[in-house]
PDB file of C-alpha atoms in Angstrom:
ATOM      1  CA  UNK A   1      30.977  -8.746  -7.913  1.00  0.00           C
ATOM      2  CA  UNK A   2      29.801 -12.308  -8.512  1.00  0.00           C
ATOM      3  CA  UNK A   3      26.442 -13.590  -9.794  1.00  0.00           C
ATOM      4  CA  UNK A   4      25.020 -14.397  -6.355  1.00  0.00           C
ATOM      5  CA  UNK A   5      25.626 -10.942  -4.999  1.00  0.00           C
ATOM      6  CA  UNK A   6      24.261  -9.459  -8.206  1.00  0.00           C
ATOM      7  CA  UNK A   7      21.025 -11.442  -7.916  1.00  0.00           C
ATOM      8  CA  UNK A   8      20.481 -10.166  -4.411  1.00  0.00           C
ATOM      9  CA  UNK A   9      20.990  -6.603  -5.598  1.00  0.00           C
ATOM     10  CA  UNK A  10      18.664  -7.034  -8.564  1.00  0.00           C
ATOM     11  CA  UNK A  11      15.580  -6.572  -6.472  1.00  0.00           C
ATOM     12  CA  UNK A  12      17.080  -3.360  -5.096  1.00  0.00           C
ATOM     13  CA  UNK A  13      18.121  -2.211  -8.568  1.00  0.00           C
ATOM     14  CA  UNK A  14      14.601  -2.686  -9.880  1.00  0.00           C
ATOM     15  CA  UNK A  15      13.393  -0.237  -7.243  1.00  0.00           C
ATOM     16  CA  UNK A  16      16.145   2.253  -8.028  1.00  0.00           C
ATOM     17  CA  UNK A  17      17.427   2.010  -4.485  1.00  0.00           C
ATOM     18  CA  UNK A  18      21.057   0.995  -5.077  1.00  0.00           C
ATOM     19  CA  UNK A  19      23.746   3.156  -3.554  1.00  0.00           C
ATOM     20  CA  UNK A  20      26.074   4.845  -6.025  1.00  0.00           C
ATOM     21  CA  UNK A  21      28.814   2.346  -5.282  1.00  0.00           C
ATOM     22  CA  UNK A  22      26.510  -0.659  -5.542  1.00  0.00           C
ATOM     23  CA  UNK A  23      25.191   0.606  -8.834  1.00  0.00           C
ATOM     24  CA  UNK A  24      28.665   0.875 -10.332  1.00  0.00           C
ATOM     25  CA  UNK A  25      29.541  -2.702  -9.334  1.00  0.00           C
ATOM     26  CA  UNK A  26      26.133  -3.959 -10.393  1.00  0.00           C
ATOM     27  CA  UNK A  27      26.289  -2.409 -13.851  1.00  0.00           C
ATOM     28  CA  UNK A  28      29.855  -3.593 -14.285  1.00  0.00           C
ATOM     29  CA  UNK A  29      28.785  -7.152 -13.607  1.00  0.00           C
ATOM     30  CA  UNK A  30      25.799  -6.916 -15.924  1.00  0.00           C
ATOM     31  CA  UNK A  31      28.044  -5.701 -18.718  1.00  0.00           C
ATOM     32  CA  UNK A  32      30.101  -8.876 -18.323  1.00  0.00           C
ATOM     33  CA  UNK A  33      27.381 -11.431 -17.622  1.00  0.00           C
ATOM     34  CA  UNK A  34      24.686 -12.351 -20.107  1.00  0.00           C
ATOM     35  CA  UNK A  35      22.824 -14.593 -17.651  1.00  0.00           C
ATOM     36  CA  UNK A  36      22.464 -11.816 -15.123  1.00  0.00           C
ATOM     37  CA  UNK A  37      21.305  -9.405 -17.814  1.00  0.00           C
ATOM     38  CA  UNK A  38      18.500 -11.802 -18.721  1.00  0.00           C
ATOM     39  CA  UNK A  39      17.696 -12.315 -15.080  1.00  0.00           C
ATOM     40  CA  UNK A  40      17.540  -8.564 -14.536  1.00  0.00           C
ATOM     41  CA  UNK A  41      14.960  -8.170 -17.295  1.00  0.00           C
ATOM     42  CA  UNK A  42      12.866 -10.866 -15.621  1.00  0.00           C
ATOM     43  CA  UNK A  43      13.166  -9.124 -12.275  1.00  0.00           C
ATOM     44  CA  UNK A  44      11.894  -5.879 -13.792  1.00  0.00           C
ATOM     45  CA  UNK A  45       9.017  -7.768 -15.341  1.00  0.00           C
ATOM     46  CA  UNK A  46       7.937  -9.238 -12.024  1.00  0.00           C
ATOM     47  CA  UNK A  47       7.627  -5.792 -10.524  1.00  0.00           C
ATOM     48  CA  UNK A  48       5.723  -4.584 -13.569  1.00  0.00           C
ATOM     49  CA  UNK A  49       3.313  -7.494 -13.328  1.00  0.00           C
ATOM     50  CA  UNK A  50       2.393  -6.603  -9.776  1.00  0.00           C
ATOM     51  CA  UNK A  51       1.864  -2.977 -10.694  1.00  0.00           C
ATOM     52  CA  UNK A  52      -0.226  -3.738 -13.751  1.00  0.00           C
ATOM     53  CA  UNK A  53      -2.264  -6.739 -12.726  1.00  0.00           C
ATOM     54  CA  UNK A  54      -3.287  -5.856  -9.219  1.00  0.00           C
ATOM     55  CA  UNK A  55      -6.632  -4.177  -9.654  1.00  0.00           C
ATOM     56  CA  UNK A  56      -7.257  -0.979  -7.749  1.00  0.00           C
ATOM     57  CA  UNK A  57     -10.689  -0.442  -6.297  1.00  0.00           C
ATOM     58  CA  UNK A  58     -12.231   2.930  -5.708  1.00  0.00           C
ATOM     59  CA  UNK A  59     -13.306   3.736  -2.186  1.00  0.00           C
ATOM     60  CA  UNK A  60     -17.121   3.738  -1.929  1.00  0.00           C
ATOM     61  CA  UNK A  61     -18.623   7.183  -2.523  1.00  0.00           C
ATOM     62  CA  UNK A  62     -20.375   7.111   0.856  1.00  0.00           C
ATOM     63  CA  UNK A  63     -17.028   6.625   2.579  1.00  0.00           C
ATOM     64  CA  UNK A  64     -15.451   9.488   0.663  1.00  0.00           C
ATOM     65  CA  UNK A  65     -18.329  11.801   1.548  1.00  0.00           C
ATOM     66  CA  UNK A  66     -18.081  10.863   5.175  1.00  0.00           C
ATOM     67  CA  UNK A  67     -14.327  11.493   5.275  1.00  0.00           C
ATOM     68  CA  UNK A  68     -14.753  14.839   3.525  1.00  0.00           C
ATOM     69  CA  UNK A  69     -17.022  15.961   6.347  1.00  0.00           C
ATOM     70  CA  UNK A  70     -14.701  14.683   8.974  1.00  0.00           C
ATOM     71  CA  UNK A  71     -14.647  17.668  11.260  1.00  0.00           C
ATOM     72  CA  UNK A  72     -18.397  17.310  11.826  1.00  0.00           C
ATOM     73  CA  UNK A  73     -18.074  13.642  12.591  1.00  0.00           C
ATOM     74  CA  UNK A  74     -15.062  14.358  14.720  1.00  0.00           C
ATOM     75  CA  UNK A  75     -17.029  16.861  16.775  1.00  0.00           C
ATOM     76  CA  UNK A  76     -19.803  14.343  17.333  1.00  0.00           C
ATOM     77  CA  UNK A  77     -17.357  11.721  18.418  1.00  0.00           C
ATOM     78  CA  UNK A  78     -15.326  14.171  20.507  1.00  0.00           C
ATOM     79  CA  UNK A  79     -13.813  12.988  23.755  1.00  0.00           C
ATOM     80  CA  UNK A  80     -13.662   9.536  22.292  1.00  0.00           C
ATOM     81  CA  UNK A  81     -11.183   6.882  23.254  1.00  0.00           C
ATOM     82  CA  UNK A  82      -8.996   7.047  20.200  1.00  0.00           C
ATOM     83  CA  UNK A  83      -5.299   7.263  20.707  1.00  0.00           C
ATOM     84  CA  UNK A  84      -2.463   7.126  18.202  1.00  0.00           C
TER      85      UNK A  84
ATOM     86  CA  UNK B   1     -21.541  45.846  35.460  1.00  0.00           C
ATOM     87  CA  UNK B   2     -24.058  46.066  32.635  1.00  0.00           C
ATOM     88  CA  UNK B   3     -21.154  46.625  30.263  1.00  0.00           C
ATOM     89  CA  UNK B   4     -19.386  43.470  31.282  1.00  0.00           C
ATOM     90  CA  UNK B   5     -22.570  41.445  30.972  1.00  0.00           C
ATOM     91  CA  UNK B   6     -23.084  42.504  27.368  1.00  0.00           C
ATOM     92  CA  UNK B   7     -19.391  42.051  26.644  1.00  0.00           C
ATOM     93  CA  UNK B   8     -19.236  38.486  27.722  1.00  0.00           C
ATOM     94  CA  UNK B   9     -21.476  36.777  25.176  1.00  0.00           C
ATOM     95  CA  UNK B  10     -19.986  38.862  22.375  1.00  0.00           C
ATOM     96  CA  UNK B  11     -16.521  37.720  23.333  1.00  0.00           C
ATOM     97  CA  UNK B  12     -17.600  34.124  23.523  1.00  0.00           C
ATOM     98  CA  UNK B  13     -19.204  34.174  20.119  1.00  0.00           C
ATOM     99  CA  UNK B  14     -16.177  35.778  18.468  1.00  0.00           C
ATOM    100  CA  UNK B  15     -13.969  33.139  20.008  1.00  0.00           C
ATOM    101  CA  UNK B  16     -16.221  30.475  18.605  1.00  0.00           C
ATOM    102  CA  UNK B  17     -15.971  31.991  15.138  1.00  0.00           C
ATOM    103  CA  UNK B  18     -12.196  32.001  15.282  1.00  0.00           C
ATOM    104  CA  UNK B  19     -12.168  28.385  16.295  1.00  0.00           C
ATOM    105  CA  UNK B  20     -14.431  27.351  13.506  1.00  0.00           C
ATOM    106  CA  UNK B  21     -12.308  29.252  10.999  1.00  0.00           C
ATOM    107  CA  UNK B  22      -9.296  27.349  12.237  1.00  0.00           C
ATOM    108  CA  UNK B  23     -11.290  24.193  12.001  1.00  0.00           C
ATOM    109  CA  UNK B  24     -12.203  25.033   8.421  1.00  0.00           C
ATOM    110  CA  UNK B  25      -8.586  25.650   7.519  1.00  0.00           C
ATOM    111  CA  UNK B  26      -7.583  22.412   9.137  1.00  0.00           C
ATOM    112  CA  UNK B  27     -10.275  20.577   7.216  1.00  0.00           C
ATOM    113  CA  UNK B  28      -9.157  22.126   3.937  1.00  0.00           C
ATOM    114  CA  UNK B  29      -5.537  21.210   4.513  1.00  0.00           C
ATOM    115  CA  UNK B  30      -6.590  17.744   5.611  1.00  0.00           C
ATOM    116  CA  UNK B  31      -8.545  17.233   2.419  1.00  0.00           C
ATOM    117  CA  UNK B  32      -5.633  18.394   0.308  1.00  0.00           C
ATOM    118  CA  UNK B  33      -2.974  16.372   2.138  1.00  0.00           C
ATOM    119  CA  UNK B  34      -4.770  13.327   3.460  1.00  0.00           C
ATOM    120  CA  UNK B  35      -8.136  12.673   1.851  1.00  0.00           C
ATOM    121  CA  UNK B  36      -6.541  12.497  -1.618  1.00  0.00           C
ATOM    122  CA  UNK B  37      -5.020   9.165  -0.571  1.00  0.00           C
ATOM    123  CA  UNK B  38      -8.341   7.568   0.237  1.00  0.00           C
ATOM    124  CA  UNK B  39      -8.282   5.073  -2.641  1.00  0.00           C
ATOM    125  CA  UNK B  40      -4.817   3.856  -1.723  1.00  0.00           C
ATOM    126  CA  UNK B  41      -5.834   3.463   1.899  1.00  0.00           C
ATOM    127  CA  UNK B  42      -9.010   1.659   0.941  1.00  0.00           C
ATOM    128  CA  UNK B  43      -7.081  -0.806  -1.228  1.00  0.00           C
ATOM    129  CA  UNK B  44      -4.522  -1.367   1.483  1.00  0.00           C
ATOM    130  CA  UNK B  45      -7.351  -1.985   3.959  1.00  0.00           C
ATOM    131  CA  UNK B  46      -8.941  -4.441   1.529  1.00  0.00           C
ATOM    132  CA  UNK B  47      -5.666  -6.321   1.265  1.00  0.00           C
ATOM    133  CA  UNK B  48      -5.419  -6.517   5.029  1.00  0.00           C
ATOM    134  CA  UNK B  49      -9.007  -7.304   5.969  1.00  0.00           C
ATOM    135  CA  UNK B  50     -10.194  -9.142   2.862  1.00  0.00           C
ATOM    136  CA  UNK B  51     -13.618  -7.745   3.510  1.00  0.00           C
ATOM    137  CA  UNK B  52     -15.169  -4.568   2.050  1.00  0.00           C
ATOM    138  CA  UNK B  53     -17.134  -3.681   5.203  1.00  0.00           C
ATOM    139  CA  UNK B  54     -14.123  -4.113   7.446  1.00  0.00           C
ATOM    140  CA  UNK B  55     -11.983  -2.197   4.990  1.00  0.00           C
ATOM    141  CA  UNK B  56     -14.424   0.683   5.083  1.00  0.00           C
ATOM    142  CA  UNK B  57     -14.460   0.702   8.880  1.00  0.00           C
ATOM    143  CA  UNK B  58     -10.707   0.569   8.998  1.00  0.00           C
ATOM    144  CA  UNK B  59     -10.318   3.491   6.612  1.00  0.00           C
ATOM    145  CA  UNK B  60     -12.901   5.478   8.538  1.00  0.00           C
ATOM    146  CA  UNK B  61     -11.143   4.863  11.856  1.00  0.00           C
ATOM    147  CA  UNK B  62      -7.835   5.729  10.280  1.00  0.00           C
ATOM    148  CA  UNK B  63      -9.085   9.089   9.034  1.00  0.00           C
ATOM    149  CA  UNK B  64     -10.750   9.901  12.324  1.00  0.00           C
ATOM    150  CA  UNK B  65      -7.506   9.282  14.114  1.00  0.00           C
ATOM    151  CA  UNK B  66      -5.466  11.071  11.484  1.00  0.00           C
ATOM    152  CA  UNK B  67      -7.749  14.093  11.682  1.00  0.00           C
ATOM    153  CA  UNK B  68      -7.533  14.232  15.435  1.00  0.00           C
ATOM    154  CA  UNK B  69      -3.754  14.014  15.363  1.00  0.00           C
ATOM    155  CA  UNK B  70      -3.246  16.025  12.198  1.00  0.00           C
ATOM    156  CA  UNK B  71      -1.245  18.623  14.118  1.00  0.00           C
ATOM    157  CA  UNK B  72       1.379  16.001  14.850  1.00  0.00           C
ATOM    158  CA  UNK B  73       1.813  15.199  11.169  1.00  0.00           C
ATOM    159  CA  UNK B  74       5.204  16.546  10.183  1.00  0.00           C
ATOM    160  CA  UNK B  75       4.516  18.951   7.328  1.00  0.00           C
ATOM    161  CA  UNK B  76       6.580  18.296   4.241  1.00  0.00           C
ATOM    162  CA  UNK B  77       6.928  14.567   4.905  1.00  0.00           C
ATOM    163  CA  UNK B  78       4.932  11.925   3.061  1.00  0.00           C
ATOM    164  CA  UNK B  79       1.363  12.125   4.311  1.00  0.00           C
ATOM    165  CA  UNK B  80       0.408   8.896   2.574  1.00  0.00           C
ATOM    166  CA  UNK B  81       3.129   7.048   4.511  1.00  0.00           C
ATOM    167  CA  UNK B  82       1.883   8.604   7.732  1.00  0.00           C
ATOM    168  CA  UNK B  83      -1.683   7.483   7.004  1.00  0.00           C
ATOM    169  CA  UNK B  84      -0.588   3.976   6.093  1.00  0.00           C
ATOM    170  CA  UNK B  85       1.194   3.642   9.384  1.00  0.00           C
ATOM    171  CA  UNK B  86      -1.887   4.721  11.297  1.00  0.00           C
ATOM    172  CA  UNK B  87      -4.024   2.281   9.326  1.00  0.00           C
ATOM    173  CA  UNK B  88      -1.617  -0.559   9.962  1.00  0.00           C
ATOM    174  CA  UNK B  89      -1.524   0.171  13.698  1.00  0.00           C
ATOM    175  CA  UNK B  90      -5.299   0.351  13.770  1.00  0.00           C
ATOM    176  CA  UNK B  91      -5.528  -2.936  11.999  1.00  0.00           C
ATOM    177  CA  UNK B  92      -3.130  -4.658  14.392  1.00  0.00           C
ATOM    178  CA  UNK B  93      -4.747  -3.180  17.471  1.00  0.00           C
ATOM    179  CA  UNK B  94      -8.379  -3.815  16.732  1.00  0.00           C
ATOM    180  CA  UNK B  95      -9.101  -5.791  13.598  1.00  0.00           C
ATOM    181  CA  UNK B  96      -6.667  -8.614  13.781  1.00  0.00           C
ATOM    182  CA  UNK B  97      -7.510  -9.180  17.431  1.00  0.00           C
ATOM    183  CA  UNK B  98     -11.209  -9.509  16.673  1.00  0.00           C
ATOM    184  CA  UNK B  99     -10.945 -11.497  13.531  1.00  0.00           C
ATOM    185  CA  UNK B 100     -12.104 -15.062  13.896  1.00  0.00           C
ATOM    186  CA  UNK B 101      -9.467 -16.542  11.713  1.00  0.00           C
ATOM    187  CA  UNK B 102      -6.562 -14.151  11.529  1.00  0.00           C
ATOM    188  CA  UNK B 103      -4.811 -13.951   8.212  1.00  0.00           C
ATOM    189  CA  UNK B 104      -7.169 -16.376   6.555  1.00  0.00           C
ATOM    190  CA  UNK B 105      -7.611 -15.658   2.876  1.00  0.00           C
ATOM    191  CA  UNK B 106     -11.104 -15.726   1.506  1.00  0.00           C
ATOM    192  CA  UNK B 107     -10.414 -16.944  -2.005  1.00  0.00           C
ATOM    193  CA  UNK B 108     -14.030 -16.828  -3.064  1.00  0.00           C
ATOM    194  CA  UNK B 109     -14.213 -13.213  -2.048  1.00  0.00           C
ATOM    195  CA  UNK B 110     -11.149 -12.371  -4.080  1.00  0.00           C
ATOM    196  CA  UNK B 111     -12.557 -14.115  -7.107  1.00  0.00           C
ATOM    197  CA  UNK B 112     -15.863 -12.315  -6.688  1.00  0.00           C
ATOM    198  CA  UNK B 113     -14.061  -8.992  -6.525  1.00  0.00           C
ATOM    199  CA  UNK B 114     -12.207  -9.645  -9.679  1.00  0.00           C
ATOM    200  CA  UNK B 115     -15.111 -11.029 -11.565  1.00  0.00           C
ATOM    201  CA  UNK B 116     -17.253  -8.070 -10.664  1.00  0.00           C
ATOM    202  CA  UNK B 117     -14.778  -5.668 -12.265  1.00  0.00           C
ATOM    203  CA  UNK B 118     -13.475  -7.931 -14.987  1.00  0.00           C
ATOM    204  CA  UNK B 119     -15.088  -6.028 -17.833  1.00  0.00           C
ATOM    205  CA  UNK B 120     -13.381  -2.780 -16.972  1.00  0.00           C
ATOM    206  CA  UNK B 121      -9.864  -4.061 -17.074  1.00  0.00           C
ATOM    207  CA  UNK B 122      -7.526  -3.231 -19.894  1.00  0.00           C
ATOM    208  CA  UNK B 123      -4.159  -4.829 -20.378  1.00  0.00           C
ATOM    209  CA  UNK B 124      -2.797  -4.970 -23.858  1.00  0.00           C
ATOM    210  CA  UNK B 125       0.585  -3.328 -23.368  1.00  0.00           C
ATOM    211  CA  UNK B 126       2.684  -6.487 -23.303  1.00  0.00           C
ATOM    212  CA  UNK B 127       3.631  -8.804 -26.126  1.00  0.00           C
ATOM    213  CA  UNK B 128       1.397 -11.834 -26.518  1.00  0.00           C
ATOM    214  CA  UNK B 129       4.315 -14.221 -26.340  1.00  0.00           C
ATOM    215  CA  UNK B 130       5.051 -13.101 -22.809  1.00  0.00           C
ATOM    216  CA  UNK B 131       3.808 -15.658 -20.321  1.00  0.00           C
ATOM    217  CA  UNK B 132       3.076 -12.945 -17.774  1.00  0.00           C
ATOM    218  CA  UNK B 133       0.543 -11.611 -20.188  1.00  0.00           C
ATOM    219  CA  UNK B 134      -1.616 -14.670 -19.754  1.00  0.00           C
ATOM    220  CA  UNK B 135      -1.905 -14.252 -16.012  1.00  0.00           C
ATOM    221  CA  UNK B 136      -5.251 -13.125 -14.738  1.00  0.00           C
ATOM    222  CA  UNK B 137      -5.427 -10.370 -12.150  1.00  0.00           C
ATOM    223  CA  UNK B 138      -6.947 -12.727  -9.616  1.00  0.00           C
ATOM    224  CA  UNK B 139      -4.052 -15.119 -10.112  1.00  0.00           C
ATOM    225  CA  UNK B 140      -1.533 -12.400  -9.453  1.00  0.00           C
ATOM    226  CA  UNK B 141      -3.549 -11.383  -6.439  1.00  0.00           C
ATOM    227  CA  UNK B 142      -3.714 -14.951  -5.149  1.00  0.00           C
ATOM    228  CA  UNK B 143       0.005 -15.403  -5.707  1.00  0.00           C
ATOM    229  CA  UNK B 144       0.630 -12.288  -3.674  1.00  0.00           C
ATOM    230  CA  UNK B 145      -1.758 -13.377  -0.949  1.00  0.00           C
ATOM    231  CA  UNK B 146      -0.074 -16.772  -0.758  1.00  0.00           C
ATOM    232  CA  UNK B 147       3.145 -15.178   0.483  1.00  0.00           C
ATOM    233  CA  UNK B 148       3.938 -14.967   4.186  1.00  0.00           C
ATOM    234  CA  UNK B 149       2.712 -11.636   5.477  1.00  0.00           C
ATOM    235  CA  UNK B 150       6.153 -10.118   6.084  1.00  0.00           C
ATOM    236  CA  UNK B 151       7.001 -10.574   2.412  1.00  0.00           C
ATOM    237  CA  UNK B 152       3.615  -9.670   1.021  1.00  0.00           C
ATOM    238  CA  UNK B 153       3.534  -6.455   2.989  1.00  0.00           C
ATOM    239  CA  UNK B 154       6.798  -5.043   1.661  1.00  0.00           C
ATOM    240  CA  UNK B 155       5.922  -5.975  -1.913  1.00  0.00           C
ATOM    241  CA  UNK B 156       2.585  -4.227  -1.600  1.00  0.00           C
ATOM    242  CA  UNK B 157       4.098  -1.117  -0.106  1.00  0.00           C
ATOM    243  CA  UNK B 158       6.903  -1.014  -2.640  1.00  0.00           C
ATOM    244  CA  UNK B 159       5.378  -2.177  -5.914  1.00  0.00           C
ATOM    245  CA  UNK B 160       1.750  -1.191  -5.551  1.00  0.00           C
ATOM    246  CA  UNK B 161       1.986   1.912  -3.415  1.00  0.00           C
ATOM    247  CA  UNK B 162       5.391   3.120  -4.555  1.00  0.00           C
ATOM    248  CA  UNK B 163       6.890   3.906  -1.175  1.00  0.00           C
ATOM    249  CA  UNK B 164      10.659   4.287  -0.837  1.00  0.00           C
ATOM    250  CA  UNK B 165      12.695   1.806   1.198  1.00  0.00           C
ATOM    251  CA  UNK B 166      13.139   4.405   3.889  1.00  0.00           C
ATOM    252  CA  UNK B 167       9.383   4.940   4.154  1.00  0.00           C
ATOM    253  CA  UNK B 168       8.736   1.205   4.189  1.00  0.00           C
ATOM    254  CA  UNK B 169      11.400   0.643   6.853  1.00  0.00           C
ATOM    255  CA  UNK B 170       9.661   3.232   8.964  1.00  0.00           C
ATOM    256  CA  UNK B 171       6.253   1.679   8.423  1.00  0.00           C
ATOM    257  CA  UNK B 172       7.230  -1.879   9.227  1.00  0.00           C
ATOM    258  CA  UNK B 173       9.608  -0.731  11.957  1.00  0.00           C
ATOM    259  CA  UNK B 174      12.593  -2.612  10.592  1.00  0.00           C
ATOM    260  CA  UNK B 175      15.978  -1.538   9.220  1.00  0.00           C
ATOM    261  CA  UNK B 176      16.321  -0.843   5.493  1.00  0.00           C
ATOM    262  CA  UNK B 177      18.526  -3.937   5.173  1.00  0.00           C
ATOM    263  CA  UNK B 178      15.603  -6.048   6.352  1.00  0.00           C
ATOM    264  CA  UNK B 179      13.273  -4.403   3.846  1.00  0.00           C
ATOM    265  CA  UNK B 180      15.760  -5.146   1.082  1.00  0.00           C
ATOM    266  CA  UNK B 181      16.093  -8.792   1.981  1.00  0.00           C
ATOM    267  CA  UNK B 182      12.355  -9.286   2.465  1.00  0.00           C
ATOM    268  CA  UNK B 183      11.708  -7.807  -0.962  1.00  0.00           C
ATOM    269  CA  UNK B 184      14.344 -10.034  -2.486  1.00  0.00           C
ATOM    270  CA  UNK B 185      13.037 -13.199  -0.881  1.00  0.00           C
ATOM    271  CA  UNK B 186       9.394 -12.273  -1.325  1.00  0.00           C
ATOM    272  CA  UNK B 187       9.821 -11.595  -5.025  1.00  0.00           C
ATOM    273  CA  UNK B 188      11.615 -14.884  -5.483  1.00  0.00           C
ATOM    274  CA  UNK B 189       8.675 -16.714  -3.925  1.00  0.00           C
ATOM    275  CA  UNK B 190       6.199 -14.641  -5.876  1.00  0.00           C
ATOM    276  CA  UNK B 191       7.878 -15.343  -9.155  1.00  0.00           C
ATOM    277  CA  UNK B 192       7.896 -19.062  -8.499  1.00  0.00           C
ATOM    278  CA  UNK B 193       4.182 -18.841  -7.795  1.00  0.00           C
ATOM    279  CA  UNK B 194       3.456 -16.798 -10.916  1.00  0.00           C
ATOM    280  CA  UNK B 195       5.467 -19.197 -13.043  1.00  0.00           C
ATOM    281  CA  UNK B 196       3.496 -22.113 -11.709  1.00  0.00           C
ATOM    282  CA  UNK B 197       0.308 -20.377 -12.845  1.00  0.00           C
ATOM    283  CA  UNK B 198       1.862 -19.667 -16.215  1.00  0.00           C
ATOM    284  CA  UNK B 199       2.869 -23.320 -16.602  1.00  0.00           C
ATOM    285  CA  UNK B 200      -0.766 -24.185 -16.274  1.00  0.00           C
ATOM    286  CA  UNK B 201      -1.251 -22.475 -19.622  1.00  0.00           C
ATOM    287  CA  UNK B 202       1.543 -24.488 -21.126  1.00  0.00           C
ATOM    288  CA  UNK B 203       4.193 -21.797 -21.138  1.00  0.00           C
ATOM    289  CA  UNK B 204       7.722 -22.936 -20.682  1.00  0.00           C
ATOM    290  CA  UNK B 205       9.320 -20.758 -18.042  1.00  0.00           C
ATOM    291  CA  UNK B 206      12.508 -22.748 -17.563  1.00  0.00           C
ATOM    292  CA  UNK B 207      14.621 -20.689 -19.923  1.00  0.00           C
ATOM    293  CA  UNK B 208      16.370 -18.862 -17.118  1.00  0.00           C
ATOM    294  CA  UNK B 209      17.363 -22.001 -15.213  1.00  0.00           C
TER     295      UNK B 209
END
């Protein structure tokens, strides 16, 4: 496996979605290529950054309460026009 | 005759009780399976609509629909993925159509969001020398929002929500190969954007070139 192919697979590797065969070839290349090893660490960091820096908001309490009582609301809105 | 007359209301009321017990069970299962994902759905809706009121409406509509069609949810599969798909469809069908400027990012709104919660954020896990460490949450958010939607979407679903490629492929109605390549290309763009923010702080990010 060459560097180009390895870079493409890096994004997949970061997500743990490589096939068994891909993983073997990927790890083999990493063991032989310092540049790709560095690049792989950077790729992992990018994913981590998204996970850590994107702030999660809590749904407003009023919304949660309303959803918890959904069957009542559903009954009121019965025969509506919703379709999946 | 008299017997049947007295029988009838009794029968009706017992039927009603059974129905409401079923309804109660359904509601309990719904709360356990679906309502637990409300924060994720709300955040996803915020990302899509960029507006708290719209996000709330979208989540509400999504749950109404999900509740109505809860019987068609395949038990044992990922309920969160099922809900996300409903929300996305809802968004495409009603919100995006009605929005005055589709896909327009309200940067001020994003900044307001982040500033309003700034004090509660904690991030001290990374080394100080790491340029990523200097990035502010709103910068990461803006970088993400600057990506074309097809890339932004898969990154959100994968990195923020933790869906598998198979689940994402199903949600965006594309093959897994497409999901893979969108993630690859999207992350490349995202990283370039993040590095440009980092450069602003004087960090040299050219070491990997």
